[in-house]
XYZ file of C-alpha atoms in Angstrom:
550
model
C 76.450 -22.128 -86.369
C 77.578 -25.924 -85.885
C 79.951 -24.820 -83.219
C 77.079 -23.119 -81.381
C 75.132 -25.775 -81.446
C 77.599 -28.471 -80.777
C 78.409 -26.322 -77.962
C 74.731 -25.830 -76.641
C 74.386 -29.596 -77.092
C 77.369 -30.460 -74.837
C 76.670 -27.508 -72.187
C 72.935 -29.600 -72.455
C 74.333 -32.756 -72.264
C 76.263 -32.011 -68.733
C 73.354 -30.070 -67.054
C 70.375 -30.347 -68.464
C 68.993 -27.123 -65.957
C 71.846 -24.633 -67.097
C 71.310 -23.037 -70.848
C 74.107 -20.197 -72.024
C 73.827 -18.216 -75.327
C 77.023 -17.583 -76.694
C 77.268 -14.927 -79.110
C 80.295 -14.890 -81.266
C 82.235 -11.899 -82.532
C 85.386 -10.638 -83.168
C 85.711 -7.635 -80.879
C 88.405 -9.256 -79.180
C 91.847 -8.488 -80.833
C 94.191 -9.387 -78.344
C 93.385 -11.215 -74.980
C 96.211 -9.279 -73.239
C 93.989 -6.548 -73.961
C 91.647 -7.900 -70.893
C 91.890 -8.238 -67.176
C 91.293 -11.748 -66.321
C 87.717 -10.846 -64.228
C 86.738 -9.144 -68.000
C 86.564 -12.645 -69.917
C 85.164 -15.884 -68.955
C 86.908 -19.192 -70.101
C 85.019 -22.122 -71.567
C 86.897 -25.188 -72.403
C 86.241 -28.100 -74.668
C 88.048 -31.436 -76.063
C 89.174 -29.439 -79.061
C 88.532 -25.768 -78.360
C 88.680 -23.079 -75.828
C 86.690 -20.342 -76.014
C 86.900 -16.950 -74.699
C 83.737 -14.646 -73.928
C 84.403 -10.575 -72.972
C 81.891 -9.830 -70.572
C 83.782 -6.595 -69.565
C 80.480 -4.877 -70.519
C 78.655 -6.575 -67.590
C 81.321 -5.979 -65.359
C 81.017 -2.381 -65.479
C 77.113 -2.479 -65.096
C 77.905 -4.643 -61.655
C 80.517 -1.509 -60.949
C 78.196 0.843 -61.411
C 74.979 -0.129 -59.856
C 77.909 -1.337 -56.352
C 79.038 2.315 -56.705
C 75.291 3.856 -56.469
C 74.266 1.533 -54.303
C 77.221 2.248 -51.280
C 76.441 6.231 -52.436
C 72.662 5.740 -51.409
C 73.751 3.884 -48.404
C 76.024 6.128 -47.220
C 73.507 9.319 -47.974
C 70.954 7.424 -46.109
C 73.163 6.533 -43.358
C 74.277 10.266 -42.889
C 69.931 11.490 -43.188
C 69.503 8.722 -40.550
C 72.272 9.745 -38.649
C 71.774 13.334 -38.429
C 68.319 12.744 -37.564
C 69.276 10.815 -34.649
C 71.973 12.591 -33.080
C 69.714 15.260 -33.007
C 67.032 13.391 -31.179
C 70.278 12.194 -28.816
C 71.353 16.300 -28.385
C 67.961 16.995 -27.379
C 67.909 14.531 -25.027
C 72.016 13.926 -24.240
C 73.239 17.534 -24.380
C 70.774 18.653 -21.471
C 71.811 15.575 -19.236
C 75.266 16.407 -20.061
C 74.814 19.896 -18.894
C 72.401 19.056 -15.537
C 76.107 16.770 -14.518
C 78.534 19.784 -14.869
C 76.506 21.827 -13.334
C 76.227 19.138 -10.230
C 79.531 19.082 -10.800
C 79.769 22.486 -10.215
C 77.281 23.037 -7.171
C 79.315 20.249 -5.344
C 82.206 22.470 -5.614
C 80.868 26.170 -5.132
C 76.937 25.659 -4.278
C 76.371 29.642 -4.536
C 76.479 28.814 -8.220
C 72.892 27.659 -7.812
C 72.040 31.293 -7.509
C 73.424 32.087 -11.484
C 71.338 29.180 -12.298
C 68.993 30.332 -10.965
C 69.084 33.437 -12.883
C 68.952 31.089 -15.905
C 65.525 29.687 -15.078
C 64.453 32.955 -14.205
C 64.735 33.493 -17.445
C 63.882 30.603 -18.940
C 60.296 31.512 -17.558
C 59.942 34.853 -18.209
C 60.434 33.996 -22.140
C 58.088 31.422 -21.874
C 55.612 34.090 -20.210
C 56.099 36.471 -23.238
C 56.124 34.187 -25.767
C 53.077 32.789 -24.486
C 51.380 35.833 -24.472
C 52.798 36.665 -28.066
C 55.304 39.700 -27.266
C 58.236 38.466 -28.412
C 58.421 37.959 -32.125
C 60.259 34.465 -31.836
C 58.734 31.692 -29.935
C 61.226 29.207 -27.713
C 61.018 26.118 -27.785
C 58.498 23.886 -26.238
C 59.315 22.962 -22.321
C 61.202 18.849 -22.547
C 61.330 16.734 -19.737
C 64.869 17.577 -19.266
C 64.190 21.031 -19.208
C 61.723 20.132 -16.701
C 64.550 18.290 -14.350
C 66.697 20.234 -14.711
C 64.508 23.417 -13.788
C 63.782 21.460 -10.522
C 67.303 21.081 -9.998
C 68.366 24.696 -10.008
C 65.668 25.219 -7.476
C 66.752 22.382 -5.224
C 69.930 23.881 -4.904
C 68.288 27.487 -3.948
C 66.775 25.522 -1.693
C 70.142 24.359 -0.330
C 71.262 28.070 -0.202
C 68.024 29.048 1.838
C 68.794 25.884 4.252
C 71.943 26.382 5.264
C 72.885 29.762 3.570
C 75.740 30.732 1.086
C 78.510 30.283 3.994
C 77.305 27.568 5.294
C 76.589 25.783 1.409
C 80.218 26.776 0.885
C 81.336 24.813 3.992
C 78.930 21.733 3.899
C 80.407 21.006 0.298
C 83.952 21.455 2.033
C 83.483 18.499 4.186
C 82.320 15.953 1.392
C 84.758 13.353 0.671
C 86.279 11.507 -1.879
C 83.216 9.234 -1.536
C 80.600 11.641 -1.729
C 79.795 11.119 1.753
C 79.548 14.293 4.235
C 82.268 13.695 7.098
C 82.126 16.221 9.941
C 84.961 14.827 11.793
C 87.325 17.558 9.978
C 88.755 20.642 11.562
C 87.499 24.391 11.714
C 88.907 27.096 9.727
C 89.747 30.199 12.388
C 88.176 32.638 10.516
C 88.068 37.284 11.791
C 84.526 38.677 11.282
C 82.076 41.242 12.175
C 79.400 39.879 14.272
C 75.856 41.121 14.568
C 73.569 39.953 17.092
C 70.152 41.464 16.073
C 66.852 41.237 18.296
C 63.488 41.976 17.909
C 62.044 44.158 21.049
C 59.135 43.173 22.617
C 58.743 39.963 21.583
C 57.075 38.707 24.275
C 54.121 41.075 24.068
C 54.083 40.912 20.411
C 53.686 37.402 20.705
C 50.762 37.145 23.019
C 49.036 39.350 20.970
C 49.690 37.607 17.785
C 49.305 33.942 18.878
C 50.342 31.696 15.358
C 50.811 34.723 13.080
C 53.670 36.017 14.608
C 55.040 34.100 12.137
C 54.004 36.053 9.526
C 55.403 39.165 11.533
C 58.671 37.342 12.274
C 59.037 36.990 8.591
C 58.385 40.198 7.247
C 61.273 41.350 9.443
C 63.069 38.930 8.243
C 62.876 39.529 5.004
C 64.316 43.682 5.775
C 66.964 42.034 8.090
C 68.351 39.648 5.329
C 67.980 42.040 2.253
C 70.304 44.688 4.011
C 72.501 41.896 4.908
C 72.462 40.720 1.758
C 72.948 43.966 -0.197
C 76.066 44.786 2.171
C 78.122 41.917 1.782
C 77.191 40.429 4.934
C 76.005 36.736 5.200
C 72.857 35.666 8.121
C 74.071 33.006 9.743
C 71.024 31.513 12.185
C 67.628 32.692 13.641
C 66.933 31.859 17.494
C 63.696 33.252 17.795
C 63.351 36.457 17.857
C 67.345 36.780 17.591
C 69.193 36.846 14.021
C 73.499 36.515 13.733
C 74.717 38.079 10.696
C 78.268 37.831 9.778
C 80.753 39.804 7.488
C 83.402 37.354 7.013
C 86.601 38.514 6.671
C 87.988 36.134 3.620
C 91.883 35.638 4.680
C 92.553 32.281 5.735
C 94.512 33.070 9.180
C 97.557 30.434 9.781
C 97.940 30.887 13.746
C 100.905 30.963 15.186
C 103.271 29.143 17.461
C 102.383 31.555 20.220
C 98.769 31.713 19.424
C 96.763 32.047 22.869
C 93.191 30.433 22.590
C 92.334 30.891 25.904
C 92.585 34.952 25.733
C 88.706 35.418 26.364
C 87.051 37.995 23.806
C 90.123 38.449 21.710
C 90.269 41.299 18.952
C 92.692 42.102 16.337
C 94.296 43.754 18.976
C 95.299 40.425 20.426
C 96.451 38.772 17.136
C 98.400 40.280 14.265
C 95.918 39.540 10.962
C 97.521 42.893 9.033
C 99.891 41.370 6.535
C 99.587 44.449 4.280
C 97.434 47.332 3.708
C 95.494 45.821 1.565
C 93.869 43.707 4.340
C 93.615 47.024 6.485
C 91.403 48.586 3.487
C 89.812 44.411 3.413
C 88.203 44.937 6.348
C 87.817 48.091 7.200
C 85.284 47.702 4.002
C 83.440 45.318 5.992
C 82.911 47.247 9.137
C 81.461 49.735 7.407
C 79.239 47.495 5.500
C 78.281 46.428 8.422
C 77.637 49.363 10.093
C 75.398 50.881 7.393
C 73.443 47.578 6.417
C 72.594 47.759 10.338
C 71.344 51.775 10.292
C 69.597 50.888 6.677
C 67.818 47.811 8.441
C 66.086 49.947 11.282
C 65.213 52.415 8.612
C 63.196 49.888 5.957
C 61.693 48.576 9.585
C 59.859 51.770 10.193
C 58.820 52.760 6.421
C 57.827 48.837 6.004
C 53.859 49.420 4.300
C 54.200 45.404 4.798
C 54.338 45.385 8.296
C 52.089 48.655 9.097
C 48.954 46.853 7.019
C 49.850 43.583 8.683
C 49.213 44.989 12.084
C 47.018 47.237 11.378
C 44.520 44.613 9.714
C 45.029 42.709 13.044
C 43.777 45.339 15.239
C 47.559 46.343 16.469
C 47.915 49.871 15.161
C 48.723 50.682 18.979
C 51.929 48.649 18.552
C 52.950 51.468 15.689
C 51.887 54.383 17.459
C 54.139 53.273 20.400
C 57.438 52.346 18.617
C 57.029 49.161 19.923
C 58.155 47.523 16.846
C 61.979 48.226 16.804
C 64.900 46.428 16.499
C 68.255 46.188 18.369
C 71.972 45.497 17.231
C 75.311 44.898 18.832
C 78.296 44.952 16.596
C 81.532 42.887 17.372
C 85.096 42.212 15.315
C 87.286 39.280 16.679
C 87.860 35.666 15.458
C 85.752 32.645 15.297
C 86.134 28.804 14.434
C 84.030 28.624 11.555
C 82.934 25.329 10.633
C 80.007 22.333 10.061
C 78.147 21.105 13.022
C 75.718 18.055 13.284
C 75.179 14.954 12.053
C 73.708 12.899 9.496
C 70.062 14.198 10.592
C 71.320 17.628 10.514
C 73.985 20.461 9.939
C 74.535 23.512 10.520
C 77.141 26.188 9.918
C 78.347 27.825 13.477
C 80.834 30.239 14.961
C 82.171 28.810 17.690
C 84.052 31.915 19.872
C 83.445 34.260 22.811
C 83.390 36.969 20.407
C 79.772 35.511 19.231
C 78.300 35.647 23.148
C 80.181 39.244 23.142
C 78.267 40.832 19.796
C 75.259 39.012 21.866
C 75.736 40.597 25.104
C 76.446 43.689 23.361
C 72.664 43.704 21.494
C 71.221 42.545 25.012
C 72.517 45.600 27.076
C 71.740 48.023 24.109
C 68.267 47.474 25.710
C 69.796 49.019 29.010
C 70.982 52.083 27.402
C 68.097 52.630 25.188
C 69.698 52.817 22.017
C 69.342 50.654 19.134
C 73.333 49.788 18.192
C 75.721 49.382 20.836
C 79.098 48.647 19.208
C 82.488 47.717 20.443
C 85.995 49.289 20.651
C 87.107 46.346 18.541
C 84.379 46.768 15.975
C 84.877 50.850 16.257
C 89.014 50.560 15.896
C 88.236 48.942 12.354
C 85.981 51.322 11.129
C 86.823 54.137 8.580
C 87.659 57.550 9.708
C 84.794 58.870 8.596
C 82.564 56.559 9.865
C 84.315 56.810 13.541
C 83.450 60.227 13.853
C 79.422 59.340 13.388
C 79.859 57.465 16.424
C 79.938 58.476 20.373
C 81.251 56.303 22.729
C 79.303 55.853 25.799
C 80.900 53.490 28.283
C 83.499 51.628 29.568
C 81.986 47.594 30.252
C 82.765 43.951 30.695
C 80.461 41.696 30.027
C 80.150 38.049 31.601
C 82.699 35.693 30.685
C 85.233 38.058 28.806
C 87.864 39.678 31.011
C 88.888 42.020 29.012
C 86.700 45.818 29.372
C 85.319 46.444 26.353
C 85.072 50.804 25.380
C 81.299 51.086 24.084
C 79.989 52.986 21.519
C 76.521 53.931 19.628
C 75.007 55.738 16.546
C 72.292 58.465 17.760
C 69.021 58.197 16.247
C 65.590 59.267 15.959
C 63.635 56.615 14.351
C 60.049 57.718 15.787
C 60.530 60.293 12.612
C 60.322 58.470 10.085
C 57.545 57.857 7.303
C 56.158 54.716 6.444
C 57.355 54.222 2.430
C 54.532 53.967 0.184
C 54.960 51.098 -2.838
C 54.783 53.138 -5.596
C 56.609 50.384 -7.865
C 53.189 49.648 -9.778
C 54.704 48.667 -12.980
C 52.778 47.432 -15.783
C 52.725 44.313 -16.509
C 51.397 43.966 -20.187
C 47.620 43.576 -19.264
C 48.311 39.865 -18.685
C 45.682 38.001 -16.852
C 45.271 38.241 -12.783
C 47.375 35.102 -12.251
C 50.113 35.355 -14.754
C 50.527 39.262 -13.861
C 51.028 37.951 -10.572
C 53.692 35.564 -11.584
C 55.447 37.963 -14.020
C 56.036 40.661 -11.268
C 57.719 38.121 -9.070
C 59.950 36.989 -11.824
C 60.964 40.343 -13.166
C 61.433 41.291 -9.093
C 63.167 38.437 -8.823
C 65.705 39.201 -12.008
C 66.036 43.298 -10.861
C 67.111 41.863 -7.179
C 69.498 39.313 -8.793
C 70.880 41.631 -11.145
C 71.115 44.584 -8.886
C 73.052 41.825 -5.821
C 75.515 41.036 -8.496
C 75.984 44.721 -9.455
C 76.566 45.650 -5.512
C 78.990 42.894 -4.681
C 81.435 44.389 -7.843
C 80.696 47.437 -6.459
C 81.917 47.052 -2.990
C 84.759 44.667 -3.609
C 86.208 47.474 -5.383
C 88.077 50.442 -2.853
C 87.326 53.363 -5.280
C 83.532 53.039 -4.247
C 82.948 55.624 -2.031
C 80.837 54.341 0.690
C 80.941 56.762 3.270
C 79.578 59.004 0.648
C 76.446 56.866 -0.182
C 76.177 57.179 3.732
C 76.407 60.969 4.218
C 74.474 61.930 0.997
C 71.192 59.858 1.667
C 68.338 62.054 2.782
C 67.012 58.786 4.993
C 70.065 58.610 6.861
C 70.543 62.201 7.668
C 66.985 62.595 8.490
C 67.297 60.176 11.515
C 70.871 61.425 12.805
C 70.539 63.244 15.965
C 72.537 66.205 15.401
C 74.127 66.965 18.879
C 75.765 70.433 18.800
C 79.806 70.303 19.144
C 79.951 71.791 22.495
C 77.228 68.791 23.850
C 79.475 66.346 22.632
C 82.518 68.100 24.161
C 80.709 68.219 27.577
C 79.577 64.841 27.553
C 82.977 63.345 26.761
C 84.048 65.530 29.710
C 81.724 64.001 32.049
C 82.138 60.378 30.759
C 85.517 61.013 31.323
C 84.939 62.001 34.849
C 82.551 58.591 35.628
C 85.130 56.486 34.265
C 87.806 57.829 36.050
C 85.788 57.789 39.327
C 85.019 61.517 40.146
C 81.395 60.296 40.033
C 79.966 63.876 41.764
C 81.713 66.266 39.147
C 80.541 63.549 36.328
C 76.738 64.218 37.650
C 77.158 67.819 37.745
C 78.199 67.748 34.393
C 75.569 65.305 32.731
C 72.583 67.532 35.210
C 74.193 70.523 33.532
C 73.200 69.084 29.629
C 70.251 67.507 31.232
C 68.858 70.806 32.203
C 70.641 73.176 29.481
C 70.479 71.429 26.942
C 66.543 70.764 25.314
C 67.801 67.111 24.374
C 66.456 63.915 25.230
C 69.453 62.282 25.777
C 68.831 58.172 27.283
C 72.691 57.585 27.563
C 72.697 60.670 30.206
C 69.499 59.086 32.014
C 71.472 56.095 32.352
C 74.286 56.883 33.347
C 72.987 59.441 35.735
C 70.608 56.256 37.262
C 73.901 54.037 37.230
C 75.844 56.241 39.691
C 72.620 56.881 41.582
C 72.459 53.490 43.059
C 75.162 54.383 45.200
C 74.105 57.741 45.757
C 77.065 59.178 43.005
C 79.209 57.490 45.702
C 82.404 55.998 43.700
C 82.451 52.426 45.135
C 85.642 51.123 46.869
C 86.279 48.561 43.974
C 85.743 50.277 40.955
C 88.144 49.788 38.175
C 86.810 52.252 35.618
C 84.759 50.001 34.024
C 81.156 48.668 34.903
C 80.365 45.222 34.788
C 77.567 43.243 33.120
C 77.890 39.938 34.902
C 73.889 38.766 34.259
C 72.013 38.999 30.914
C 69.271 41.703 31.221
């Protein structure tokens, strides 16, 4: 006790504001038993004291050691918590870049996305509406953006189309800048140069809603296009270009002639294999039957019956007045970007354009709805060749070469207007939102079945002269000439071409008046020789020639 308090008197003595209890016991056996942060040191005159305060140190450990564990569990709740605040808002931003990314490189990608948001809107629709058993989420701002994006680049594909998306994105450079200062790819396709008839008098009579009429046929003109592989290049009017590209990059070579005016495959070896034989042959025949499906939907369109029909124009109907025309060409093009900063647009740049155009324009001439080329008909399956008849020997102005015409007999004045029967049910939703819900699911079927169709006839198993000959539609329209018309006729083409223009008209008055056919490609002819009184004039070649547009 005197030791204590000598001590406390000292401690007191050197600061009066500092007091420290010092308990005394002998717990300590053996200072080597202690670390030297377990034992404080006091020192005196004439002691030294030692104090284990090991107890205390472990306390401090302990309440360090749950305090960095609370930290850290916090940190990881806080952390979690934010990140997924930052997903919600990160991921989605993330995702709108790649798939920028993505449309800069292939810009037909827009059209899966699209799908996506198709989607995306229909679940919203159901879940709304409380037929799905799992709600989505809530619609974010991202969501929002990047909704709109997926529509701007349908948008892009509606502008300029997937061929010409696919070649726009070709001539951005490395700094994101379009340059259209690059070359043209020489590219071999099927051309079709498709016309509306009549437009004139359609026109007058429809004053600002031909539009409306111009886009209803649109709409059957670009579905079959669509739904055979083909691609619709431009409008001019009342005129539409649809392409079949032909996807083989042709290298031309060192004896390549670009002067050689309407030049086929004939001109330039593009075979490299069979497999690019079968390659196009596929797309002459899509071709072929997307153009006989188009005039069909044209004449069983309820669309365009109640559209002019509500404008007083039922005469139009009952007249066949509302028909369309196509001439079919295959040859090669430069295919590229043409413009400028104000605006682009994809074009094929080759005679064999003006040739499928001259081809649709004379088809008026003969009265028949396709007029196709030797070129065109030389690519065409077997099958398919023998639906055709060839019909004339022409050139047409600006291509030297005569081209060997032929055309698919029809009788479109026979067919039924198609009734929409499609009146699905659409869940007893309210006026507006059935509305909406038929467009998306219409939308989905259409994207779905497109995607199904492309596998379909990029593979060479698929049959497609078979969907041809089995379809009631199609066979209900051919014109089925007996063999021995078709014999004669040959015979007397023959005979015209080969200048024995007297035993020709013999021959074509003989089916005329034997023969209970109406039959415009004998009219025509027959009036084509009559203008020199079936006199075979001095210069002709065995070919007739189509020097003016008509």
């Amino acid at each position: 006790a005197e030791i204590i308090k000598l001590i406390n008197l000292n401690m007191y003595d050197n600061n009066q504001n500092n007091e420290e209890v010092i308990i005394l016991d002998n717990s300590i056996k053996n200072l080597n038993e202690l670390r030297y942060y377990e034992m404080k040191t006091y020192e005196s005159k004439d002691f030294t004291f030692y104090v284990d305060i090991k107890k205390n140190i472990r306390k401090k450990i302990a309440y360090v050691f749950f305090l960095k564990v609370f930290i850290i569990v916090l940190s990881i709740i806080i952390t979690k918590y934010f990140s997924a605040e930052l997903n919600t808002l990160l991921f989605p931003i993330e995702g709108i870049l790649k798939k920028l990314k993505l449309m800069k490189t292939n810009p037909t990608l827009a059209l899966e996305m699209q799908e996506e948001l198709l989607n995306h809107e229909l679940n919203t629709m159901l879940a709304s509406a409380n037929l799905k058993k799992y709600s989505i989420k809530e619609d974010f701002e991202i969501l929002k953006m990047e909704e709109n994006l997926m529509k701007l680049g349908t948008l892009m594909l509606l502008g300029f189309g997937e061929a010409g998306a696919k070649m726009i994105s070709k001539n951005i450079n490395e700094e994101e800048r379009i340059n259209l200062l690059v070359n043209g790819e020489i590219v071999y396709s099927v051309f079709s140069f498709c016309d509306i008839r009549n437009f004139t008098e359609i026109t007058e009579m429809l004053k600002e809603k031909i539009m409306i009429f111009i886009n209803l046929v649109a709409e059957i003109i670009h579905e079959c296009c669509d739904f055979y592989g083909g691609s619709v290049n431009k409008n001019i009017g009342d005129a539409f270009l649809l392409v079949w590209k032909y996807d083989k990059k042709y290298v031309p070579h060192t004896n390549y002639n670009y002067s050689k005016q309407g030049g086929g495959i004939n001109d330039y070896n593009i075979y490299d294999d069979s497999s690019d034989k079968e390659n196009i042959k596929r797309i002459c025949d899509s071709a072929f039957v997307s153009t006989v499906r188009t005039l069909i939907k044209l004449q069983q369109s309820e669309k365009i019956h109640l559209f002019l029909q509500n404008e007083n124009m039922g005469q139009l109907i009952n007249k066949n007045v509302i028909e369309l025309s196509f001439g079919l060409h295959f040859g090669w093009a430069i295919e590229g970007a043409i413009g400028s900063t104000y605006k682009i647009d994809l074009s094929y740049l080759s005679e064999n354009v003006n040739i499928a155009s001259r081809l649709q324009d004379i088809s008026k001439i003969y009265k028949n709805n396709i007029v196709i080329s030797d070129d065109f008909y030389n690519n065409l399956s077997d099958n398919f060749k023998r639906e055709l008849r060839k019909i004339d020997r022409v050139t047409l102005k600006g291509c030297k070469n005569p081209l060997i015409l032929y055309t698919f007999d029809m009788k479109l004045n026979e067919i039924q207007v198609k009734k929409n029967l499609d009146k699905s049910d659409t869940f007893h939703f309210p006026l507006k939102k059935s509305k909406k819900l038929t467009k998306i699911l219409d939308d989905i079927r259409i994207k779905t079945e497109r995607k199904r169709r492309k596998r379909e006839l990029s593979n060479f198993t698929y049959d497609l002269y078979k969907e041809f000959a089995t379809s009631k539609e199609i066979q209900s329209i051919k014109v089925g000439y007996a063999a021995e018309y078709l014999e004669l006729f040959q015979n007397a083409l023959e005979l015209y071409l080969n200048g024995n223009w007297n035993d020709s008209k013999k021959l074509l008055e003989y089916l005329r008046t034997n023969f209970n056919i109406e039959d415009h490609i004998v009219y025509q002819l027959l009036n084509f020789m009559n203008m020199t009184n079936f006199i075979t004039p001095y210069d002709w070649c065995g070919y007739r020639k189509f020097l003016q547009k008509s």
